[in-house]
Coordinates of C-alpha atoms and ligand atoms in Angstrom, one line a residue:
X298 CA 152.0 95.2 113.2
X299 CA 148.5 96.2 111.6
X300 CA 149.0 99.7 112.3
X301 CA 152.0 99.6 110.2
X302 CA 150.7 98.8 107.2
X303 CA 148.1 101.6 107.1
X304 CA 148.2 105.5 107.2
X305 CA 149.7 105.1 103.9
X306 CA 147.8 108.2 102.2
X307 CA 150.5 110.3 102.8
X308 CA 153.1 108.3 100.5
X309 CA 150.7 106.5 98.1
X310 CA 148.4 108.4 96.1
X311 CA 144.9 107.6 94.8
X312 CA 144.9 105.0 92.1
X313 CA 141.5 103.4 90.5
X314 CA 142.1 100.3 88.5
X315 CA 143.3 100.7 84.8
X316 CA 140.5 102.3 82.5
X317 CA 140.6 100.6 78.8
X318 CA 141.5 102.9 75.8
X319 CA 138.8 104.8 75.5
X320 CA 138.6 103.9 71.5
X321 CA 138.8 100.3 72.5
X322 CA 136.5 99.9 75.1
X323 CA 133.7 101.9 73.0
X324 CA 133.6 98.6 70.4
X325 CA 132.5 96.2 72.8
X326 CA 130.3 95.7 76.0
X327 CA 133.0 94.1 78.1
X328 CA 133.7 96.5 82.3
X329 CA 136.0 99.1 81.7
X330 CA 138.0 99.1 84.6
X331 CA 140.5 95.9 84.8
X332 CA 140.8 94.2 88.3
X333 CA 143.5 95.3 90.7
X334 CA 146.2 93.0 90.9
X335 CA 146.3 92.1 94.7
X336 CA 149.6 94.0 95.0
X337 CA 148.0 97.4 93.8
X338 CA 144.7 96.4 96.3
X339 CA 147.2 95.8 99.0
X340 CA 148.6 99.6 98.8
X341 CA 145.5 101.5 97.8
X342 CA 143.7 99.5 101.2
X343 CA 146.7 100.2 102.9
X344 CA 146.1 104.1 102.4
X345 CA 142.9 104.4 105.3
X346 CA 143.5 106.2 108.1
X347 CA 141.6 103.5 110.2
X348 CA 139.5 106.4 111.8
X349 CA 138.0 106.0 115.0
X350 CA 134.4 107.6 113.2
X351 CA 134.4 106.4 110.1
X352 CA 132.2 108.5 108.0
X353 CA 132.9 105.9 105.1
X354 CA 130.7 103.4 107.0
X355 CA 127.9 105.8 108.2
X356 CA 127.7 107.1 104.3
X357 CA 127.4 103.7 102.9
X358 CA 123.6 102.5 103.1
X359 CA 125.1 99.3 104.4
X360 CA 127.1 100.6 107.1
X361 CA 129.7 98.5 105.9
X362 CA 132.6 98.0 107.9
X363 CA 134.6 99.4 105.5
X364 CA 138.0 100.4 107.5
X365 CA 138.2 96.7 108.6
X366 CA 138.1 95.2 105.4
X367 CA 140.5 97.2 103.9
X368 CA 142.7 96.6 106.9
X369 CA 142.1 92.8 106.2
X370 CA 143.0 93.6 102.4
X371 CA 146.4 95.3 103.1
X372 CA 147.8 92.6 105.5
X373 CA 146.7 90.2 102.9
X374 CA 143.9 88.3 104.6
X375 CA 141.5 88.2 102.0
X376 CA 139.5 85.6 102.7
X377 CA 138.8 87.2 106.2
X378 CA 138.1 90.1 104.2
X379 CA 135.3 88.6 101.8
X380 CA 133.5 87.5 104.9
X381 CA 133.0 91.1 106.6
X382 CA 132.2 92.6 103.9
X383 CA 129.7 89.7 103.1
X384 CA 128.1 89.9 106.2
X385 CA 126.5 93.4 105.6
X386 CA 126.1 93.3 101.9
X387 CA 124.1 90.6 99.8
X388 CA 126.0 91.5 96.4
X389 CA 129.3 93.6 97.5
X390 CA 131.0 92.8 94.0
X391 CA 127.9 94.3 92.3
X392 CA 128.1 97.2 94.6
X393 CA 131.6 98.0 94.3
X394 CA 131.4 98.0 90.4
X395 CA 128.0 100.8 90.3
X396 CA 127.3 102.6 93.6
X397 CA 127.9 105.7 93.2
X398 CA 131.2 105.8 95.8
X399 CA 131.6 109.8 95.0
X400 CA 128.2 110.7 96.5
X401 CA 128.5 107.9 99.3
X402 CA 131.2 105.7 101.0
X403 CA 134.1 107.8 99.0
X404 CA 133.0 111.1 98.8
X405 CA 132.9 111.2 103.0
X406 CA 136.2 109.4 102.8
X407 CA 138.1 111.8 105.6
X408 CA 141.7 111.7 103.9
X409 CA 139.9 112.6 100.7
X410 CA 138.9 116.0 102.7
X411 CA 142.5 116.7 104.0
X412 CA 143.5 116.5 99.8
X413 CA 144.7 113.5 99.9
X414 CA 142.3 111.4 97.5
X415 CA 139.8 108.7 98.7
X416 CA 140.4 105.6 99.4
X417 CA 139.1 103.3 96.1
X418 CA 136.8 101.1 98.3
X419 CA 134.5 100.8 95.7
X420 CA 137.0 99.4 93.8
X421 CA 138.7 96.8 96.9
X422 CA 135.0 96.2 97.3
X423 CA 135.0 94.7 94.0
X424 CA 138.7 93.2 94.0
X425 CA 137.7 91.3 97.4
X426 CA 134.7 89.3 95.9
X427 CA 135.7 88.9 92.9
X428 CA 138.8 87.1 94.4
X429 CA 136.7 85.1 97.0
X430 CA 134.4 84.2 93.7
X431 CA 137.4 83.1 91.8
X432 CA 139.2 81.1 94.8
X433 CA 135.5 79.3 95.4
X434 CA 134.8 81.2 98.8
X435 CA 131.4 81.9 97.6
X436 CA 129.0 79.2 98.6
X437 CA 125.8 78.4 97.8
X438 CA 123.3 78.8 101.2
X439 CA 122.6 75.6 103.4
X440 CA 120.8 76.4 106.2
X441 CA 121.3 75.3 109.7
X442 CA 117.7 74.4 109.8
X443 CA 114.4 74.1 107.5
X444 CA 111.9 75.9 108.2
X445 CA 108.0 75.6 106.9
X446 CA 107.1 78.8 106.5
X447 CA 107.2 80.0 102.8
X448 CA 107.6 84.0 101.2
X449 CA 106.5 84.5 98.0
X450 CA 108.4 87.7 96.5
X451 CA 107.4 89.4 93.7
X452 CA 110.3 90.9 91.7
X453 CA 113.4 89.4 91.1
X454 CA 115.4 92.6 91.2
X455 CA 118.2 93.3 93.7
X456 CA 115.6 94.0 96.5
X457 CA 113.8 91.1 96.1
X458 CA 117.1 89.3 95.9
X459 CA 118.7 90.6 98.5
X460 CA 115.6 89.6 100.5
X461 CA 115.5 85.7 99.3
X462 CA 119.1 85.5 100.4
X463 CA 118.2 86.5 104.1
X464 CA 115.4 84.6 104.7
X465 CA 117.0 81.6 102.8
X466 CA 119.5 81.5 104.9
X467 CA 117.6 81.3 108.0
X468 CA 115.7 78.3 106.8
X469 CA 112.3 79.7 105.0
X470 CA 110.9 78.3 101.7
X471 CA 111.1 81.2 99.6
X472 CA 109.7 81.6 95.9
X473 CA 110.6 84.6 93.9
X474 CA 108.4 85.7 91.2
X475 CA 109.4 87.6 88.1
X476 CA 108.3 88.7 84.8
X477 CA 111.1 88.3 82.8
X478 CA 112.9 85.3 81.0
X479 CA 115.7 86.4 83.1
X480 CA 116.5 87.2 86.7
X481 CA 118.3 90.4 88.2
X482 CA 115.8 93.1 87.2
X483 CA 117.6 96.4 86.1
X484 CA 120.7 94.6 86.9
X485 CA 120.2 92.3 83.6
X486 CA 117.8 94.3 81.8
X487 CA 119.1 97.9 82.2
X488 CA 122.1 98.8 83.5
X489 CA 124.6 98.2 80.6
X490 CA 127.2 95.5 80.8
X491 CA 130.0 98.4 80.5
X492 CA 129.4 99.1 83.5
X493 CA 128.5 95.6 85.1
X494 CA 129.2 92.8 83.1
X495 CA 126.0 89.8 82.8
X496 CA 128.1 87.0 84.1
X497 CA 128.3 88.6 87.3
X498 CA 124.7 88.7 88.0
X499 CA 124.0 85.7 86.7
X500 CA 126.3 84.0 88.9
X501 CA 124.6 85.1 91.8
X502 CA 121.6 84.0 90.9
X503 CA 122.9 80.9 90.2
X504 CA 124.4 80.8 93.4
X505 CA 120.9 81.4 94.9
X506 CA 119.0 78.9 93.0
X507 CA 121.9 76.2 94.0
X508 CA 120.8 76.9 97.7
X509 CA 117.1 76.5 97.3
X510 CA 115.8 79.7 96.3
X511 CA 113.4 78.8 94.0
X512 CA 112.9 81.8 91.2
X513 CA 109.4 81.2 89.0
X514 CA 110.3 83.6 86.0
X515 CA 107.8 84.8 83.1
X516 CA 105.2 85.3 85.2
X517 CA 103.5 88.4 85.2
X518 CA 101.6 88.6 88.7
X519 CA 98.5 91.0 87.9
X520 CA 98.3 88.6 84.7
X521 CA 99.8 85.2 85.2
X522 CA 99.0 84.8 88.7
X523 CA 96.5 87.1 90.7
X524 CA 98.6 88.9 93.8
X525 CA 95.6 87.0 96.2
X526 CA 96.6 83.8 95.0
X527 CA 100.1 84.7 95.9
X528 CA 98.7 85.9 99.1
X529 CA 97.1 83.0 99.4
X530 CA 100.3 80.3 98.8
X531 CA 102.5 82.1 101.1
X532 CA 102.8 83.0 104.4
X533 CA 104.3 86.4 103.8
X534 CA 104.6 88.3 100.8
X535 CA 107.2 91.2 99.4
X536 CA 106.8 93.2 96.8
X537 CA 110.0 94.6 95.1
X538 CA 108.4 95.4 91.4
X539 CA 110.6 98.3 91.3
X540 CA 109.2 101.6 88.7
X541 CA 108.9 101.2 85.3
X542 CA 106.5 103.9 84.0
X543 CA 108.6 106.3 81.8
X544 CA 107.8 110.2 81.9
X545 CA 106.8 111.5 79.0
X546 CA 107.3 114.7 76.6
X547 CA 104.0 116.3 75.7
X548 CA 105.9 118.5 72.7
X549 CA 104.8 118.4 69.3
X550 CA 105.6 115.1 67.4
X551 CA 106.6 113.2 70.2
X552 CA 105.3 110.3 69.4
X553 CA 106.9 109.9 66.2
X554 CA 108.6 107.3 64.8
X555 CA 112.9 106.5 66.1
X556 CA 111.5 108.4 69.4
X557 CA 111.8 105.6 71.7
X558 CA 111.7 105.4 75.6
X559 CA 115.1 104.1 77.0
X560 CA 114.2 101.2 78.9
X561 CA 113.3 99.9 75.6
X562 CA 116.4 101.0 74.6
X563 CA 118.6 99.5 77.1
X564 CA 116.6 96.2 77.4
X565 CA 116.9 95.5 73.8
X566 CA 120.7 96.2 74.0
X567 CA 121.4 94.2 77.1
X568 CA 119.1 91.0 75.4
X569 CA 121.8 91.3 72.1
X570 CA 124.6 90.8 74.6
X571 CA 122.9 87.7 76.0
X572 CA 122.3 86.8 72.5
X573 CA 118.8 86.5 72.2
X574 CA 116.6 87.2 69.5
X575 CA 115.7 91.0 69.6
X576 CA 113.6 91.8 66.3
X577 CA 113.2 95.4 67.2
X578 CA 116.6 95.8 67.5
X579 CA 117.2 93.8 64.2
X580 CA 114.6 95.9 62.7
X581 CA 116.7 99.3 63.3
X582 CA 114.2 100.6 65.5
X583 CA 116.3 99.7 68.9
X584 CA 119.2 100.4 67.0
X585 CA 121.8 103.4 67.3
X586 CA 123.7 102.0 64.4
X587 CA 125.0 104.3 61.3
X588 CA 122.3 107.1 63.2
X589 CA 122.7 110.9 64.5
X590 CA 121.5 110.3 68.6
X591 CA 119.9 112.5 70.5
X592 CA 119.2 110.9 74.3
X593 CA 117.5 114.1 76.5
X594 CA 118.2 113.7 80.2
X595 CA 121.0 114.1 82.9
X596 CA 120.4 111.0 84.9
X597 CA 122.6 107.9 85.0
X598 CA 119.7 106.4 82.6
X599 CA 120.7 108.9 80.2
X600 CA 124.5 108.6 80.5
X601 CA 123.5 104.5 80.1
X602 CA 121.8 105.3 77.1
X603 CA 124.6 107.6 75.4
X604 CA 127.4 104.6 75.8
X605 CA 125.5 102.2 74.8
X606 CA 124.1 104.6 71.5
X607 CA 128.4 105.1 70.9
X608 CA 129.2 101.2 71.1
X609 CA 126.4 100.7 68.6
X610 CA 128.4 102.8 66.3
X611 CA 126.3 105.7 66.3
X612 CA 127.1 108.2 63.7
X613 CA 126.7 111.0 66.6
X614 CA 125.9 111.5 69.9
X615 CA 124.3 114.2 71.7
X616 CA 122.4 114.3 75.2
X617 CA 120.7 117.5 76.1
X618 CA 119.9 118.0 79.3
X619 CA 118.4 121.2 80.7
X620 CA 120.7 122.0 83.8
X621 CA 123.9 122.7 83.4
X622 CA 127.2 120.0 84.2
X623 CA 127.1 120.5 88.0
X624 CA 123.5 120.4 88.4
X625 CA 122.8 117.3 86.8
X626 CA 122.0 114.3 88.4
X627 CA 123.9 111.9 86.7
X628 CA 127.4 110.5 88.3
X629 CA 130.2 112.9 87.0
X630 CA 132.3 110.0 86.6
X631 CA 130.0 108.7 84.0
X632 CA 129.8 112.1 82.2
X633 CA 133.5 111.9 82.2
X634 CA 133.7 108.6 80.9
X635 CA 130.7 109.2 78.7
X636 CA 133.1 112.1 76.5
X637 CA 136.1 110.2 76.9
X638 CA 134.2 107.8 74.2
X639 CA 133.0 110.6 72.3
X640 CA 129.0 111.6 73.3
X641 CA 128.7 115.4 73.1
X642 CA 127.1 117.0 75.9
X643 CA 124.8 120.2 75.2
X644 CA 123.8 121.5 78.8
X645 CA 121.1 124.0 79.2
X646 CA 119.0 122.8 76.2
X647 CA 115.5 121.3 76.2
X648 CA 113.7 119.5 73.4
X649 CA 110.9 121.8 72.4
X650 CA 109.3 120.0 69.7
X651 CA 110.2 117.3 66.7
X652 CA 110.6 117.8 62.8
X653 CA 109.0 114.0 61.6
X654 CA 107.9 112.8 58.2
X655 CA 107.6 108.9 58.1
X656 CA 109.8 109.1 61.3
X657 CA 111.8 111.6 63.1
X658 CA 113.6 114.5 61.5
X659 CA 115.3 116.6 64.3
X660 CA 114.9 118.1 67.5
X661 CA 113.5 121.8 67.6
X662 CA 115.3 122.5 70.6
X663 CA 115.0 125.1 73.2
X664 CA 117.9 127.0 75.1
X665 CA 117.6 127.6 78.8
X666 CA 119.7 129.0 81.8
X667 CA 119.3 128.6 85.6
X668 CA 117.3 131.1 87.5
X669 CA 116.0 131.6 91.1
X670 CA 116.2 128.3 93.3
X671 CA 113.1 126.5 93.7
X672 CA 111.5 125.4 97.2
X673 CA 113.6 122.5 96.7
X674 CA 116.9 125.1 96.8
X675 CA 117.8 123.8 93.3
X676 CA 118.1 126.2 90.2
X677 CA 115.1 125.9 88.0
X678 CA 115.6 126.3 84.1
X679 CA 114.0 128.9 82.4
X680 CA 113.7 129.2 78.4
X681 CA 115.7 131.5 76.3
X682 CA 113.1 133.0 74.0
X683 CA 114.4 133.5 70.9
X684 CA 117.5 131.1 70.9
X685 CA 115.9 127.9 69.3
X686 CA 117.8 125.9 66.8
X687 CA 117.3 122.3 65.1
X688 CA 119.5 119.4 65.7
X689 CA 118.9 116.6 62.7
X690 CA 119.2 113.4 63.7
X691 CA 117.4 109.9 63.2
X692 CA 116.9 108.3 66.2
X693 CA 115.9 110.0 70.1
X694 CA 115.9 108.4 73.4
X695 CA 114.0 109.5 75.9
X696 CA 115.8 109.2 79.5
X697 CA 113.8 111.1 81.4
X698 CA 113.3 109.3 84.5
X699 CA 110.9 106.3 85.8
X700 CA 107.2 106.6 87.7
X701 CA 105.4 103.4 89.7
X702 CA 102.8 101.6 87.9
X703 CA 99.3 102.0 89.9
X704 CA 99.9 98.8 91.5
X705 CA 96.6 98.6 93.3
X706 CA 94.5 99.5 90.1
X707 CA 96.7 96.8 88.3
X708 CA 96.3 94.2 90.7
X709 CA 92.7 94.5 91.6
X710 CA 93.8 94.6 95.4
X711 CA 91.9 96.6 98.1
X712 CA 93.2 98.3 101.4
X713 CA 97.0 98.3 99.6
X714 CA 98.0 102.2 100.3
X715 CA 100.1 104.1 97.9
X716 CA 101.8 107.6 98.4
X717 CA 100.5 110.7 96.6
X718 CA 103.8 110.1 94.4
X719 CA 102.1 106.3 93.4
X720 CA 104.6 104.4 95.4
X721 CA 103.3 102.0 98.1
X722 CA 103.5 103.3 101.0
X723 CA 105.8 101.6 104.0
X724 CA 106.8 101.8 106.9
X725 CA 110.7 103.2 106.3
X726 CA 112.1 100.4 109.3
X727 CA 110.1 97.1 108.7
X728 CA 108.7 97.7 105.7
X729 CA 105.2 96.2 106.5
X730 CA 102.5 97.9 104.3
X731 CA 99.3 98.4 105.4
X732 CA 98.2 94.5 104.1
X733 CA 98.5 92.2 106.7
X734 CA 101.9 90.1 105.8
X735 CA 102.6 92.2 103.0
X736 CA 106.0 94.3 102.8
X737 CA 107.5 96.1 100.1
X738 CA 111.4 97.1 99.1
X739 CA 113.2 99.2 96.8
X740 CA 112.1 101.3 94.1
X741 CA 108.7 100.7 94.3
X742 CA 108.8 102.0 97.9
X743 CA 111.2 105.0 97.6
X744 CA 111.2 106.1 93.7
X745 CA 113.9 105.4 91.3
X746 CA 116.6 104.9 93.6
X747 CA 119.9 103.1 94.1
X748 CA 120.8 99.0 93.8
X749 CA 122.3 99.4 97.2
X750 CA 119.5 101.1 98.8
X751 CA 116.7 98.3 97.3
X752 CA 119.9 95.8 99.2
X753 CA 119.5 97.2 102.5
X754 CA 115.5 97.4 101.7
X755 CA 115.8 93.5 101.1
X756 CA 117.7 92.8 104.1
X757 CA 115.7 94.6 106.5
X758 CA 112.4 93.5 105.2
X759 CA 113.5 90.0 105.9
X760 CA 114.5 90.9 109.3
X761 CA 110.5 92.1 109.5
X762 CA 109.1 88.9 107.6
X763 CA 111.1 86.3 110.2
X764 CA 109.9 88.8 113.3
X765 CA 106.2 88.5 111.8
X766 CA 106.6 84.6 111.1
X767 CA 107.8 84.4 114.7
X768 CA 109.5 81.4 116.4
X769 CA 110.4 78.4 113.7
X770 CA 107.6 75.7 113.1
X771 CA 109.0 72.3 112.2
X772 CA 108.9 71.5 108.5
X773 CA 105.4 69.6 107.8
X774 CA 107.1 66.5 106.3
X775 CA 109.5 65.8 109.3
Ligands
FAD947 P1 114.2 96.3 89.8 O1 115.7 96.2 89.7 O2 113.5 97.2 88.9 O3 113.5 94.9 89.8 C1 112.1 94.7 89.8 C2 111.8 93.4 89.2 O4 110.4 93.2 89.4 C3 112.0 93.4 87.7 O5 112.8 92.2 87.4 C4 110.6 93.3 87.1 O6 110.6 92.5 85.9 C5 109.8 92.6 88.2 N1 108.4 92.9 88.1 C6 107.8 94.1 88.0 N2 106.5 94.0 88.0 C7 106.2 92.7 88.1 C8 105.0 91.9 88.1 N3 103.8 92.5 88.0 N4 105.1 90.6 88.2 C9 106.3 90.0 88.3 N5 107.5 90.7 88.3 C10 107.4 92.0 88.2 N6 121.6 102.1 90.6 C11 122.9 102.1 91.1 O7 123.1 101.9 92.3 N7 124.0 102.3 90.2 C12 123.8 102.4 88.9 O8 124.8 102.6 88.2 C13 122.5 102.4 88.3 N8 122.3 102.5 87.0 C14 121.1 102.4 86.5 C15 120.9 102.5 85.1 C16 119.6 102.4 84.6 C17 119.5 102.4 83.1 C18 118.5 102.3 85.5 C19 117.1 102.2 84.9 C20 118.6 102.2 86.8 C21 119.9 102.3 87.4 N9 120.1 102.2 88.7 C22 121.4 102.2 89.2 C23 119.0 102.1 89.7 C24 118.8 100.6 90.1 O9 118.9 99.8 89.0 C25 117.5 100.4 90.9 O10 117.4 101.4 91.9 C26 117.4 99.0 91.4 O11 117.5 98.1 90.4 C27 116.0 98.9 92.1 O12 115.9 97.5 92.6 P2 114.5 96.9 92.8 O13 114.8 95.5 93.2 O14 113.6 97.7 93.6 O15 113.8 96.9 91.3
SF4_948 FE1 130.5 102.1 99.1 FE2 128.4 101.1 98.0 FE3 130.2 99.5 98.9 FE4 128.7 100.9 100.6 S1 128.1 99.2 99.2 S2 131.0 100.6 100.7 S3 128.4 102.8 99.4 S4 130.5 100.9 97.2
SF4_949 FE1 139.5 104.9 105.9 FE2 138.5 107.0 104.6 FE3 136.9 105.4 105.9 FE4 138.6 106.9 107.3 S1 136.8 107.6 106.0 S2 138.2 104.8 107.7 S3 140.3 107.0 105.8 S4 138.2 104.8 104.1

């Protein structure tokens, strides 16, 4: 009987798959978790509690159906599995390797509330695609029936993504524009392959292409293309450009040179991996190798940039950040995996100027402490007069979080309404914006968010796009 096999908690404890030597896994770029052996997934799934409200599935973005999968997993029906948790989420393997599980599904995990631990669902997340990839469950899309409409999507991140998959599927000639040489947004360009390895995504994409996605890459709409003559090729349009304007120090020096901005940072690492040519990493100037780090921020940016600075071979690493450890807004886990391989955290510190001759000398930096919570509730850090030091070091990153680009100005396009924040502006359900046709997803709508918030973006804006299209027209050259 099911019912058998679960309730486990009580017996087996909480177990994430193996983590790799710590010293080992800081020399190379490879995950650093290993896969669950299907035994192990059987008896971590088999731990739920099958709840009658799960609040797993109402904390996931998804609202993935989270207890039946993992009863699926424990009695070994895998395959069964793979499809449920396929049919809510686009890119479940990618989820389960970098949602942050502790602030959603997990961390409302009931039996982890009674002391028990959470069940790993991130982790069986991950274990049940991976398995259906490997045992060829995965399929390219073939859709019941063509349809003539086309959707032109601009951005090739997980949002737009997400979105060509779902209207793929239900028949719609769908062109994705991007500006990279390479597909997947942040997913290829800046979230380090530590944490989720390249071949991953680019399977996926693969796997979209193969079922007639078609995915137009180095072009640059704004400059390649105008966004009216993508208006004017499609039916519908998305925009999932996600934010890629970096905030900036206005401190003394700041612009010197080895201060660099950390998407610059990452990308140039992540193109190394892939092997491409990367003169400014060549060049040193993209390079933590041999140098004394400084990254400044406490988001998962920052904790990106400190792993990859260590795998480099950094001489040292040091990320200040301004908060303290549990005000920070970075995942814990990472911090913890972050010291594990040897970055330094200095908490409460804030750069307040830079010692440069040819290029940067050190960090002046400033020492703060929390005082009276803003409007927001949250401490805000004050300076401690008095209390400045320098840090030497040769090379800073700075991680201190991502803006929209004016896309309106940019684009030359009238009557497209932004927020006072920049970010265009859409309705939170269908995502139309106020263009006729036009809808927009992920972090260009919400801020610098989450991959499996821009997924559920994706999906839903499809939903809206085939809604708007209306009934199916037969293709033009039957
Ligand atoms: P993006 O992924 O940014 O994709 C947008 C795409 O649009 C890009 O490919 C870009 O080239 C393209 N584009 C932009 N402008 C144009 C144009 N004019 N013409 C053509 N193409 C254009 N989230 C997590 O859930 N877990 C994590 O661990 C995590 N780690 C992160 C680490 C880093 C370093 C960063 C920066 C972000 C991280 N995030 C993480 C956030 C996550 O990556 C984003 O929320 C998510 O990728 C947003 O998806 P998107 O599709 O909206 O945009
Ligand atoms: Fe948890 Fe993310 Fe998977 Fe939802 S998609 S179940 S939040 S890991
Ligand atoms: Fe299972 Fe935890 Fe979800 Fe309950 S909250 S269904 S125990 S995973």
């Amino acid at each position: 009987m099911a019912e058998n096999r679960m309730l486990k908690f009580v017996t087996v404890s909480r177990e994430m798959p193996e983590k790799r030597e710590a010293a080992v896994r800081a020399q190379d770029f490879s995950e650093i978790y290993r896969e669950f052996s299907a035994a192990k997934a059987e008896q971590q799934a088999a731990r739920c509690s099958q709840c009658g409200v799960p609040y797993c599935q109402t904390h996931c973005p998804l609202h993935n159906n989270i207890p039946d999968w993992l009863r699926m997993t424990a009695e070994g029906r895998l395959q069964e599995a793979y499809e449920l948790a396929q049919a809510t989420n686009t890119f479940p393997e990618i989820c389960g390797r970098i949602c942050p599980q502790d602030r959603l599904c997990e961390g409302n995990c009931v039996i982890e509330q009674a002391g028990h631990g959470t069940v790993t669902i991130g982790a069986i997340e991950k274990f049940i695609t991976d398995t259906a990839w490997d045992n060829g469950w995965v399929k390219p899309i073939r859709p019941g029936q063509e349809r003539s409409e086309s959707v032109g999507i601009i951005g090739a991140g997980p949002g737009g993504l997400a979105a060509a998959d779902a209207l793929r599927r239900a028949g719609l000639q769908v062109t994705v524009y991007d500006r990279h040489d390479r597909a997947g947004g942040l997913l290829t360009y800046g979230i380090p392959g530590f944490k989720l390895e390249k071949d991953v995504v680019m399977q996926r994409i693969r796997q979209l292409e193969e079922g007639g996605v078609q995915i137009v890459l180095d072009c640059n709409v704004g400059e390649d293309i105008t966004f009216d003559a993508i208006r004017g090729r499609h039916d519908a349009v998305i925009i999932a450009t996600g934010v890629y304007k970096s905030r900036d120090l206005t401190v003394p020096n700041a612009a010197a040179r080895g201060i660099v901005r950390a998407i610059d940072y990452l990308t140039a690492s992540n193109r190394k991996s892939f092997g491409d040519e990367v003169p400014e990493f060549d060049s040193g100037e993209l390079n933590a190798s041999g140098k004394r780090v400084v990254v400044i921020g406490g988001g998962d940016t920052a904790m990106d940039c400190v792993r990859t600075a260590i795998r480099q071979g950094a001489q040292s690493v040091r990320c200040l950040y301004r908060r303290d450890r549990a005000n920070m807004p970075g995942s814990q886990r990472e911090v913890a995996n972050a010291e594990e391989e040897g970055v330094e955290f200095v908490w409460l510190t804030a750069p307040r100027g830079f010692t440069a001759g040819d290029a940067v000398e050190g960090v002046l930096v400033q020492r703060m402490r929390l005082g009276a919570p803003d409007a927001t509730g949250r401490q805000s850090p004050e300076v401690i007069e008095g209390a400045d030091y320098a840090e030497p070091c040769d090379l800073v990153i700075k991680a201190l979080g991502f803006e929209p680009e004016e896309l309106p100005a940019l684009w030359g396009v009238e009557g497209l309404e932004v927020t006072r924040w920049g970010t265009i502006k859409a309705d939170f359900r269908t995502h139309a914006t106020s263009l006729p046709g036009v809808f927009a997803v992920g972090d260009i709508v919400r801020g610098a968010s989450l991959v499996v918030w821009a997924i559920r973006d994706g999906r839903e804006a499809a939903e809206s796009v085939l809604n708007y299209l209306g009934a199916p027209q037969r293709m033009a050259a039957e």
